[in-house]
Coordinates of C-alpha atoms in Angstrom, one line a residue:
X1 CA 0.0 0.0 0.0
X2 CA 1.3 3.3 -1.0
X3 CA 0.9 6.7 1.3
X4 CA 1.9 10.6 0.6
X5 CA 1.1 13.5 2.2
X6 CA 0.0 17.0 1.1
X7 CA 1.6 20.2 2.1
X8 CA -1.9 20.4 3.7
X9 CA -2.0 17.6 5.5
X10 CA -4.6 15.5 3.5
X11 CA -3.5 12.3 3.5
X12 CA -3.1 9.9 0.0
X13 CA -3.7 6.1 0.0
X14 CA -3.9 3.8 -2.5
X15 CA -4.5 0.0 -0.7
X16 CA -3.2 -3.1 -3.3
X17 CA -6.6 -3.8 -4.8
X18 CA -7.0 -0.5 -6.1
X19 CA -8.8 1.5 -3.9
X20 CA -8.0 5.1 -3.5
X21 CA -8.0 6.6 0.1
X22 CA -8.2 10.3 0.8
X23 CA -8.1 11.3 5.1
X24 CA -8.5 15.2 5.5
X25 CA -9.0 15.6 9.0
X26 CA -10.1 18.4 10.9
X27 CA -9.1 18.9 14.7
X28 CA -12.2 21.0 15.3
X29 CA -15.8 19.5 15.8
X30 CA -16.9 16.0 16.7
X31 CA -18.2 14.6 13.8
X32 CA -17.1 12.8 10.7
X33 CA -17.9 13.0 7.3
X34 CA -17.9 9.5 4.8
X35 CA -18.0 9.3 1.1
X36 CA -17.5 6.6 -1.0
X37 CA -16.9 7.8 -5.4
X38 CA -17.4 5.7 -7.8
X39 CA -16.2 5.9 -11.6
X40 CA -19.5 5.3 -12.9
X41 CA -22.7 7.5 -13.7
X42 CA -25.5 7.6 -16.5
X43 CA -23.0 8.5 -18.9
X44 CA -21.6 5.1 -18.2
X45 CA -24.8 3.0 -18.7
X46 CA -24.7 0.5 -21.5
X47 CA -27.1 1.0 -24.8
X48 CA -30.3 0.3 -24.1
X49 CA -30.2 0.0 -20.3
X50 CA -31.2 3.8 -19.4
X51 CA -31.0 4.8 -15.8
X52 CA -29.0 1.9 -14.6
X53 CA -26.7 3.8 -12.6
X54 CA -29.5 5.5 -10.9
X55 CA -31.4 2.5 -10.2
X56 CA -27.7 0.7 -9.0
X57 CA -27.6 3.9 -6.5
X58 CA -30.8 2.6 -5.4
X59 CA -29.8 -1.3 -4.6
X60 CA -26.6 -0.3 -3.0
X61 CA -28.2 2.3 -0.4
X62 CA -30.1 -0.8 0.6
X63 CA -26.6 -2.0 2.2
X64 CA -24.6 -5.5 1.4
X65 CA -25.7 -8.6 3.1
X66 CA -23.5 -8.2 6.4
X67 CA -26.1 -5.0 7.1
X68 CA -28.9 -5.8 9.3
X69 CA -32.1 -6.9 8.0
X70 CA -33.1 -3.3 7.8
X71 CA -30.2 -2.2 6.0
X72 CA -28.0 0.7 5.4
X73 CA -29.6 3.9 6.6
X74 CA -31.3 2.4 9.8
X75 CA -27.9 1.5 11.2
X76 CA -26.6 5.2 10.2
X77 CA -29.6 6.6 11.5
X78 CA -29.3 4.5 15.0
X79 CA -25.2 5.7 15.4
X80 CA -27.0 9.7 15.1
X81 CA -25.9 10.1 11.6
X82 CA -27.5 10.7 7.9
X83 CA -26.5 8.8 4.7
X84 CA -27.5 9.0 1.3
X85 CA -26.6 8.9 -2.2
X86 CA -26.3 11.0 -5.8
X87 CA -25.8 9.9 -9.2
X88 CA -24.0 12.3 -11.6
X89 CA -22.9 12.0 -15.1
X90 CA -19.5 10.6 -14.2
X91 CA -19.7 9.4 -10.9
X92 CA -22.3 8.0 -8.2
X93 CA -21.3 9.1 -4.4
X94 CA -22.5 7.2 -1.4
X95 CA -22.1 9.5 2.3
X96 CA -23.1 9.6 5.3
X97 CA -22.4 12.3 8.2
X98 CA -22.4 10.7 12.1
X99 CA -20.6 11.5 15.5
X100 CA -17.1 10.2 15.3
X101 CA -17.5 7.4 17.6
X102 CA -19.4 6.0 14.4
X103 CA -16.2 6.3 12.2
X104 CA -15.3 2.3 12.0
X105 CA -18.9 1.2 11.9
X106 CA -19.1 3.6 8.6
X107 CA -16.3 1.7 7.4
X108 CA -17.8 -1.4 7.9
X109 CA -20.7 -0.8 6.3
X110 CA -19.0 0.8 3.2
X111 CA -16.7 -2.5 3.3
X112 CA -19.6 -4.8 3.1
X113 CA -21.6 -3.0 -0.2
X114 CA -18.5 -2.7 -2.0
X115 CA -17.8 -6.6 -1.6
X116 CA -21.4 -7.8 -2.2
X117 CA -24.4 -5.7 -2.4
X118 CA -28.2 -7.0 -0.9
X119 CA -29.9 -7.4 -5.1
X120 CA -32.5 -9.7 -4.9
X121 CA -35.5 -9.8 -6.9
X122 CA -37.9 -7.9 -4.9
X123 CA -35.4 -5.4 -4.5
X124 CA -34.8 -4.7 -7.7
X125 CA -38.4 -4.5 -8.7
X126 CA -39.2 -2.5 -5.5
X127 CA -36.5 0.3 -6.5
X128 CA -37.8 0.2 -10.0
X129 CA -41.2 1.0 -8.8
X130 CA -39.9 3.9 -6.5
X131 CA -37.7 5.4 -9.5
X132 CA -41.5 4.9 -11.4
X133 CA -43.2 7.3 -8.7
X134 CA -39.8 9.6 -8.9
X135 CA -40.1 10.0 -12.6
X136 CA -43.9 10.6 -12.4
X137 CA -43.9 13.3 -9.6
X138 CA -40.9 15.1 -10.7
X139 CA -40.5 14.7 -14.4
X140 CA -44.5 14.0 -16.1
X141 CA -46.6 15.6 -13.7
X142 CA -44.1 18.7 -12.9
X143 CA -44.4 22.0 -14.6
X144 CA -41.5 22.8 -16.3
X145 CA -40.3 19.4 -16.4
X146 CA -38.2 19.3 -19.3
X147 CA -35.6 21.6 -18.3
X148 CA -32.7 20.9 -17.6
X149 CA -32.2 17.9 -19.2
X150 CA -33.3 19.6 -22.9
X151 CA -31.0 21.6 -23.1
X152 CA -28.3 18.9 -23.2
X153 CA -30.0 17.3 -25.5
X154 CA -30.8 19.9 -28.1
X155 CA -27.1 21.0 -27.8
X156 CA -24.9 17.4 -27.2
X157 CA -24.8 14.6 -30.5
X158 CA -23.7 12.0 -28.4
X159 CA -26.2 9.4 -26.7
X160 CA -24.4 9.2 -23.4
X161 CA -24.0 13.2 -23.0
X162 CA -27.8 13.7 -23.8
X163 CA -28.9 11.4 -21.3
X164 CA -31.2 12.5 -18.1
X165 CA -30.6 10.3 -14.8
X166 CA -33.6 8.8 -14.3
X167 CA -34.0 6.5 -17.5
X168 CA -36.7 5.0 -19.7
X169 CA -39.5 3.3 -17.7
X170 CA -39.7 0.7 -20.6
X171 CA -35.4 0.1 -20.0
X172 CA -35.7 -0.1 -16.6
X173 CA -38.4 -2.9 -16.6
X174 CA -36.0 -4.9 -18.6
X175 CA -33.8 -4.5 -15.7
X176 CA -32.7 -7.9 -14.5
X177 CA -30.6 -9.7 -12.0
X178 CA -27.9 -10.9 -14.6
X179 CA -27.3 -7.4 -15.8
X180 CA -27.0 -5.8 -11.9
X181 CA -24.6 -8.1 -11.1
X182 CA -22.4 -7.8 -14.6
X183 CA -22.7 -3.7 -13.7
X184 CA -21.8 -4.4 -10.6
X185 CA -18.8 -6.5 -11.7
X186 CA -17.7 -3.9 -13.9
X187 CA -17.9 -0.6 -12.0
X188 CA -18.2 -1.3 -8.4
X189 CA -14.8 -2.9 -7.8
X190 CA -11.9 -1.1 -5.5
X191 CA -10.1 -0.1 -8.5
X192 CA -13.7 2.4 -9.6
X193 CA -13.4 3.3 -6.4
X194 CA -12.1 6.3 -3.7
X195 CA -12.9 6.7 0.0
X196 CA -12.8 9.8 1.5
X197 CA -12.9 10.9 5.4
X198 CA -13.2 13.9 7.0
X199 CA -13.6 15.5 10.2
X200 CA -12.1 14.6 13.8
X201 CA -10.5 11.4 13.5
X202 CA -6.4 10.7 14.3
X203 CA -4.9 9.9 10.5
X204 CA -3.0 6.8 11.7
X205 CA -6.0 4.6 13.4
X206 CA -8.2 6.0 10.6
X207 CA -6.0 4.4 8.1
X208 CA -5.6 1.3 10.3
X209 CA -9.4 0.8 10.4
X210 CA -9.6 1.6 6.5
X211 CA -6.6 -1.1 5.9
X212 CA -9.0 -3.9 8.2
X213 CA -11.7 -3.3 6.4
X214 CA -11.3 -2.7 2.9
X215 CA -7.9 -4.5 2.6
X216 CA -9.8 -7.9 2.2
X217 CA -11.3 -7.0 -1.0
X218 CA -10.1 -8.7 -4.2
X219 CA -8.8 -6.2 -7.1
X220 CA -10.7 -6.5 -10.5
X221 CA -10.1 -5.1 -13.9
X222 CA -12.0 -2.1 -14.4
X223 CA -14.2 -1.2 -17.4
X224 CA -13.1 1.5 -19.3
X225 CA -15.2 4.7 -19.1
X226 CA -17.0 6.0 -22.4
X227 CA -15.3 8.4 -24.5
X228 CA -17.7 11.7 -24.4
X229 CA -15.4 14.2 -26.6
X230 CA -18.3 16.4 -28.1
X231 CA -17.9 18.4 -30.7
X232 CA -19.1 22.1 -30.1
X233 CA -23.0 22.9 -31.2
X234 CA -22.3 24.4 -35.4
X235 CA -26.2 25.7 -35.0
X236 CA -28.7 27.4 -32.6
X237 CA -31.2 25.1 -31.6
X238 CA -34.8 26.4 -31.4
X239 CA -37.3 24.6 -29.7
X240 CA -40.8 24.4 -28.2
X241 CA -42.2 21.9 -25.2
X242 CA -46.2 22.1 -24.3
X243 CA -45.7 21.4 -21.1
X244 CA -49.5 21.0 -19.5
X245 CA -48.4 21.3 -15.7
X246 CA -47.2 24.8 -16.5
X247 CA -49.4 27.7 -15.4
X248 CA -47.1 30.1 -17.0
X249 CA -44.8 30.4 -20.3
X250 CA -41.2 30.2 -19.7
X251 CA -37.9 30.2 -21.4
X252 CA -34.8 28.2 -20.8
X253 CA -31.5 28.9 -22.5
X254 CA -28.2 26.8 -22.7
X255 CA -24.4 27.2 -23.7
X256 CA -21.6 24.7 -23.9
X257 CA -19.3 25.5 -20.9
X258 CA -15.5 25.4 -22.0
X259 CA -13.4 22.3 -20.5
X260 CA -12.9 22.3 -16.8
X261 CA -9.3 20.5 -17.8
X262 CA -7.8 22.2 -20.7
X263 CA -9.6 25.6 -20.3
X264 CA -9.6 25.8 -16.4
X265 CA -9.5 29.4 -16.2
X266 CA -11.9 30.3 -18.9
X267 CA -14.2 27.9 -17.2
X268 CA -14.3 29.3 -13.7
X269 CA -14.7 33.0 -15.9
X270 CA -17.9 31.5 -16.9
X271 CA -18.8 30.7 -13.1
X272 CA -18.4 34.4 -12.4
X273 CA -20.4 35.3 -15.5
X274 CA -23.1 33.5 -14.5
X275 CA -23.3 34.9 -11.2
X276 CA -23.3 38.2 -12.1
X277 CA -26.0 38.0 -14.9
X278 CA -28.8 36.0 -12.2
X279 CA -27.3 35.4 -9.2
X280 CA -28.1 38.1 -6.3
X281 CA -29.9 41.0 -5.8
X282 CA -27.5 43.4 -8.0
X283 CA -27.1 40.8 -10.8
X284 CA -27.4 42.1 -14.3
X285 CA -30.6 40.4 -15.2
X286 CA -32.5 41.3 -12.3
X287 CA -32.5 45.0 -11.9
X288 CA -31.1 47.7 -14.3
X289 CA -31.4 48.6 -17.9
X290 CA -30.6 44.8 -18.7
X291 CA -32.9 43.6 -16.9
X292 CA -36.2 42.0 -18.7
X293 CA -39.5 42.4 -17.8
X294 CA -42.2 41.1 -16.4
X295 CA -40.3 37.9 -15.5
X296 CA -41.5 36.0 -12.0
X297 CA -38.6 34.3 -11.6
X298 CA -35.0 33.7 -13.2
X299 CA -31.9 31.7 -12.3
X300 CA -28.5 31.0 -13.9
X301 CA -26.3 28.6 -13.1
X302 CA -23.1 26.5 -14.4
X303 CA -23.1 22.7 -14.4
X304 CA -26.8 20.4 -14.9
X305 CA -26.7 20.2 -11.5
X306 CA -26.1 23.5 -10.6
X307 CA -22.6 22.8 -9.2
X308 CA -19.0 23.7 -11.0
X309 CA -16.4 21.5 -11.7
X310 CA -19.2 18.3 -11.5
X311 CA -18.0 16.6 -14.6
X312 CA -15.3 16.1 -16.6
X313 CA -16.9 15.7 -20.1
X314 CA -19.4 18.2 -21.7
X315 CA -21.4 20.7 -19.4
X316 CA -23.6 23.7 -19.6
X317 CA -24.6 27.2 -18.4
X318 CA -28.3 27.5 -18.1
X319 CA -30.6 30.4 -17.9
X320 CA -34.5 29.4 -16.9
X321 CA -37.1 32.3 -16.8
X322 CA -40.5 32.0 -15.8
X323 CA -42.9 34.9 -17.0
X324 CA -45.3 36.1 -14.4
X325 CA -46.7 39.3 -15.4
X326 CA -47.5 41.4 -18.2
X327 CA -44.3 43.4 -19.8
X328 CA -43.7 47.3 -20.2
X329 CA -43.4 48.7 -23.1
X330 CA -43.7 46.3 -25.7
X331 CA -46.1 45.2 -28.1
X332 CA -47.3 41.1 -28.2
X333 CA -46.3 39.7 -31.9
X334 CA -44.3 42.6 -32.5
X335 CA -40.7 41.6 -34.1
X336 CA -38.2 41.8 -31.6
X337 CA -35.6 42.0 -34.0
X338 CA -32.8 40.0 -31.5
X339 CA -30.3 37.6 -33.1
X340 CA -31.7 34.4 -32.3
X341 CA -34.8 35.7 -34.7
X342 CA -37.4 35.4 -32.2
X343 CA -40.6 37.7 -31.7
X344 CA -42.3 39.2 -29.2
X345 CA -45.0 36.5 -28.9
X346 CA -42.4 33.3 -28.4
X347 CA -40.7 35.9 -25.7
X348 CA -43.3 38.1 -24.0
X349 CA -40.4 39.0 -20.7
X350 CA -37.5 40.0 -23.5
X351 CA -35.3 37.9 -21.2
X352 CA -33.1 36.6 -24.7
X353 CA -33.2 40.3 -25.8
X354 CA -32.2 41.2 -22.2
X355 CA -29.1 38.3 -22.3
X356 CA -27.7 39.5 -25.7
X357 CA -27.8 42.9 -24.7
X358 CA -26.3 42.4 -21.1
X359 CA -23.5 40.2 -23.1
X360 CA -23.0 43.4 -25.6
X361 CA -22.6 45.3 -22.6
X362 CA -19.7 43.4 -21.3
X363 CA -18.2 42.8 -23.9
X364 CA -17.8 46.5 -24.5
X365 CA -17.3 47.4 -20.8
X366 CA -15.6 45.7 -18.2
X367 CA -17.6 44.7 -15.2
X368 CA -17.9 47.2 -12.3
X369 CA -14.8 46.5 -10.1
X370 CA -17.3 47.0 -7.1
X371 CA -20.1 44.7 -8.5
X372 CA -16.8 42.0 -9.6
X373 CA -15.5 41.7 -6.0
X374 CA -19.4 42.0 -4.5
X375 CA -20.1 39.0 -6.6
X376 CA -17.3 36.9 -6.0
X377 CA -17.0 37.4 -2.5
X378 CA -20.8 36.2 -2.2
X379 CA -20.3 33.2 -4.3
X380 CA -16.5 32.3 -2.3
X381 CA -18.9 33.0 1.1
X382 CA -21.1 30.2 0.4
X383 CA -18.5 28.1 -1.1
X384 CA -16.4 28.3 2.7
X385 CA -20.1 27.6 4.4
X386 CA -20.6 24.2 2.5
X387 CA -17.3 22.8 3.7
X388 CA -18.2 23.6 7.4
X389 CA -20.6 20.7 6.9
X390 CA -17.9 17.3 6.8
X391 CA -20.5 14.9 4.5
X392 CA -20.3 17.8 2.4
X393 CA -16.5 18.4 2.5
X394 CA -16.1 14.7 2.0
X395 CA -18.3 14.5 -1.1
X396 CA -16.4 17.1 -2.8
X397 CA -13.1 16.3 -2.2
X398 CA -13.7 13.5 -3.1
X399 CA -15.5 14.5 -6.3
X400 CA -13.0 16.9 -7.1
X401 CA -10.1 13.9 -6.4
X402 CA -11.8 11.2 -8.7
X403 CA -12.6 13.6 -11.5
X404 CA -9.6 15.4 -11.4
X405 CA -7.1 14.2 -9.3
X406 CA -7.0 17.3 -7.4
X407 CA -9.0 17.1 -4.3
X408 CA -7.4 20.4 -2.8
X409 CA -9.4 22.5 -5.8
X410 CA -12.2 22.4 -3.6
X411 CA -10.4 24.8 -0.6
X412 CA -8.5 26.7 -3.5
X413 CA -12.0 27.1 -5.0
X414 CA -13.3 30.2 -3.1
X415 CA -10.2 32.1 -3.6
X416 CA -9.3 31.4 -6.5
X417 CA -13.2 32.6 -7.6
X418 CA -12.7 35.4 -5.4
X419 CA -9.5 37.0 -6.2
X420 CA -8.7 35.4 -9.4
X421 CA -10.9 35.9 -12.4
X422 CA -10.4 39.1 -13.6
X423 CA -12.8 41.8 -15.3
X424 CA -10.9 41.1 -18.3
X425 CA -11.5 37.4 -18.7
X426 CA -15.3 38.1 -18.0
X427 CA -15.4 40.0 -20.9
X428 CA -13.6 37.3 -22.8
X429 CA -16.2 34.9 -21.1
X430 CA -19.1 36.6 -22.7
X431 CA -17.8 37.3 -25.9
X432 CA -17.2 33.5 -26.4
X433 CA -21.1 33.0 -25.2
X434 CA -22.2 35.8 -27.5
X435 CA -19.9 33.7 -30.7
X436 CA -21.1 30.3 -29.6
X437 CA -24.1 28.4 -30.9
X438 CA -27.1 28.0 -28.2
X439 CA -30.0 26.3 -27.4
X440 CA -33.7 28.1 -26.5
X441 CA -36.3 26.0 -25.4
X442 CA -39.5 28.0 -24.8
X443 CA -42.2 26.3 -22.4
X444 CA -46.0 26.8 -23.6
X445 CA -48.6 26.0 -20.9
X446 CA -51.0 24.0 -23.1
X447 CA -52.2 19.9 -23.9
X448 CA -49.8 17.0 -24.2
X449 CA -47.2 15.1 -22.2
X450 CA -44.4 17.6 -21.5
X451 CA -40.8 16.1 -23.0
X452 CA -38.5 14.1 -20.1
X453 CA -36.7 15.9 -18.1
X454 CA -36.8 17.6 -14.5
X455 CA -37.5 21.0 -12.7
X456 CA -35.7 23.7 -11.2
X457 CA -35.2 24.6 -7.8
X458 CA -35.1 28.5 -6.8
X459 CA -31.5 28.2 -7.3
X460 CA -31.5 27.0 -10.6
X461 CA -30.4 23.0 -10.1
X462 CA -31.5 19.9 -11.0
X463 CA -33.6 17.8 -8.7
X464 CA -30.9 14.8 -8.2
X465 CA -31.8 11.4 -9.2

């Protein structure tokens, strides 16, 4: 087993089976924080098998067949703690939060569902019926329910970058044992995998109870991931979704965000751009000349789910207006004359008039210096509160280890948002959104099943699978 320090004390493992270890501790607090990353996320899903890796999340929170008969979460619940689970494009995370005392009986636990998951047959078809009931309360029978997941695919031409994570309902009755346990085979072994502690534990007996429990394990081969290089959008994509959940019309706009590996600064320029067109108070698109009208609600965010630096392959910055009122000033059915050729009628709140101009506008004009560091210091303010929770710190460190091998981006993050994007790179930022081919899907309240997909929250992210 190898082991390396940081020059911040997080501490690297990587045991003979595979598995990647990552122990940040904190002195502070009584608590400790688990997370468990693995390689694999609806990107990863075979052909024809849609929201596998969703419904997998949903067998392995149940717990491996050391657990108690009631499974995972009891146990965790029992100790004072919370678990749960997220699937991603990329990745699916297993954590759990619980009073230190709790750390090795975490471990344990983790140990067990990496060697041999609880699947039996009326599991399987009970977590396909609760993903059923997920799809029909937050995707058909939600207003609005299309967005986000359009947007990737109006603007993505490959099948595993255009997928949502919930799946087909006719794929996931086809669903069978056989298949779990070849996924399972595939993805789930030490090698997919990377632990990650934090909180008040002593590094040397935490990496003594991670080497009793997870040393055991057998190594396997691991499948390789898929290959999502996607080439950028060469049209703007124009489309319409009756959506008859939808009391009001609304618009929801998309952008290919620029690689968070190659193009690391330009992409965390685009985090700042999007926080200072919708995010706040003072943000562009909500007060000002910029500003559109008559709009109830508008959000913009970077990543599908609302988080930066989430994936590794092809992501997105959204805009999602709702209309709630009747505009000033403007005429319905008159032309609009805006570049995307849209009229007045398909955009009563001017809110793709009101993008393209605040864009203009900074291109031409560097950001106020005062409204640049307001901004930033907001966004790095409630990046710092997140990690004061350790399930959260865990899951992205881990996160940011797995994807990127860099698990200290996640402290750097505030500051480096904070203090280093300049007003000169959001300039460049929104001259490569005003050059770049979009997509604008326009939500009509009106008959018919709305297209898949899944709703907003107030803060502009996708409701997890």
């Amino acid at each position: 087993m190898l082991a390396w320090m940081t020059r911040n004390q997080m501490r690297r493992l990587v045991l003979d089976n595979g598995l990647r270890v990552l122990l940040a501790p904190n002195p502070t607090g009584a608590s400790i924080g688990v997370a468990v990353h693995y390689g694999v996320g609806f990107r990863t899903e075979p052909k024809g098998h849609t929201g596998l890796a969703h419904l997998f999340e949903h067998l392995m929170i149940q717990g491996g067949h050391g657990s108690a008969p009631g499974g995972y979460l009891p146990q965790v619940q029992r100790a004072g703690g919370l678990g749960d689970a997220k699937t991603r494009q990329d990745l699916t995370v297993y954590y759990a939060a619980a009073p230190a005392s709790a750390l090795e009986m975490l471990l344990a636990l983790e140990a067990d569902r990496m060697r041999s998951p609880r699947i039996t047959e009326q599991n399987l078809r009970t977590q396909t019926a609760v993903i059923d009931e997920e799809i029909r309360l937050m995707v058909r029978n939600r207003p609005y329910g299309a967005f986000p997941w359009v947007l990737p695919r109006a603007l993505h031409s490959l099948t595993e970058n255009a997928r949502d994570g919930y799946g087909e309902s006719v794929d996931l009755a086809a669903i069978d044992i056989p298949l779990c346990e070849r996924f399972f085979v595939d993805h789930y072994g030490p090698g997919n995998a990377l632990v990650t502690l934090t909180g008040a534990f002593e590094p040397d007996a935490a990496e003594r109870l991670v080497r009793r429990h997870f040393e055991p394990l057998p190594g396997r081969p691991v499948a390789a991931p898929p290959d999502a290089a996607e080439p950028e959008p060469w049209e703007d994509r124009q489309l319409s979704v009756a959506d008859p959940h939808a009391g009001l019309p609304a618009v929801a706009i998309g952008y290919r965000m620029p690689d968070p590996v190659k193009e690391r600064a330009d992409h965390l320029a685009h985090v700042v751009l999007a926080a200072l067109l919708g995010q706040g108070r003072h943000a562009l698109l909500r007060r000002g000349p910029a500003a559109p009208t008559g709009v109830a609600s508008l959000s913009v965010g970077c990543g599908l789910f609302g988080l930066p630096l989430d994936t590794t392959g092809p992501d997105l910055l959204t805009l999602f207006a709702v209309y709630g009122g009747a505009t000033e000033g403007r005429t319905a059915g008159a032309d609009d004359g805006g570049p995307d050729g849209t009229d007045e009628a398909d955009d009563p709140g001017g809110v793709t008039e009101a993008l393209d101009t605040a864009l203009a506008t900074l291109v031409e004009n560097e950001v106020d210096a005062g409204l640049l560091r307001a901004t930033t210091a907001r966004w790095a303010s409630a990046a710092l509160r997140e990690l004061g929770d350790p399930s959260t710190r865990a899951q992205l460190l881990g996160q940011r280890e797995l994807l990127f091998g860099e698990a200290e981006l996640t402290e750097r993050l505030p500051e480096m948002i904070r203090t280093g994007v300049t007003g000169e790179q959001v300039s460049r930022a929104a001259a490569r959104l005003r050059a770049s081919h979009r997509a604008v899907v326009r939500f009509v309240p009106g008959t018919g099943a709305p297209d898949r997909g899944t709703t907003a929250t107030a803060h502009g992210k996708a409701v997890a699978p």
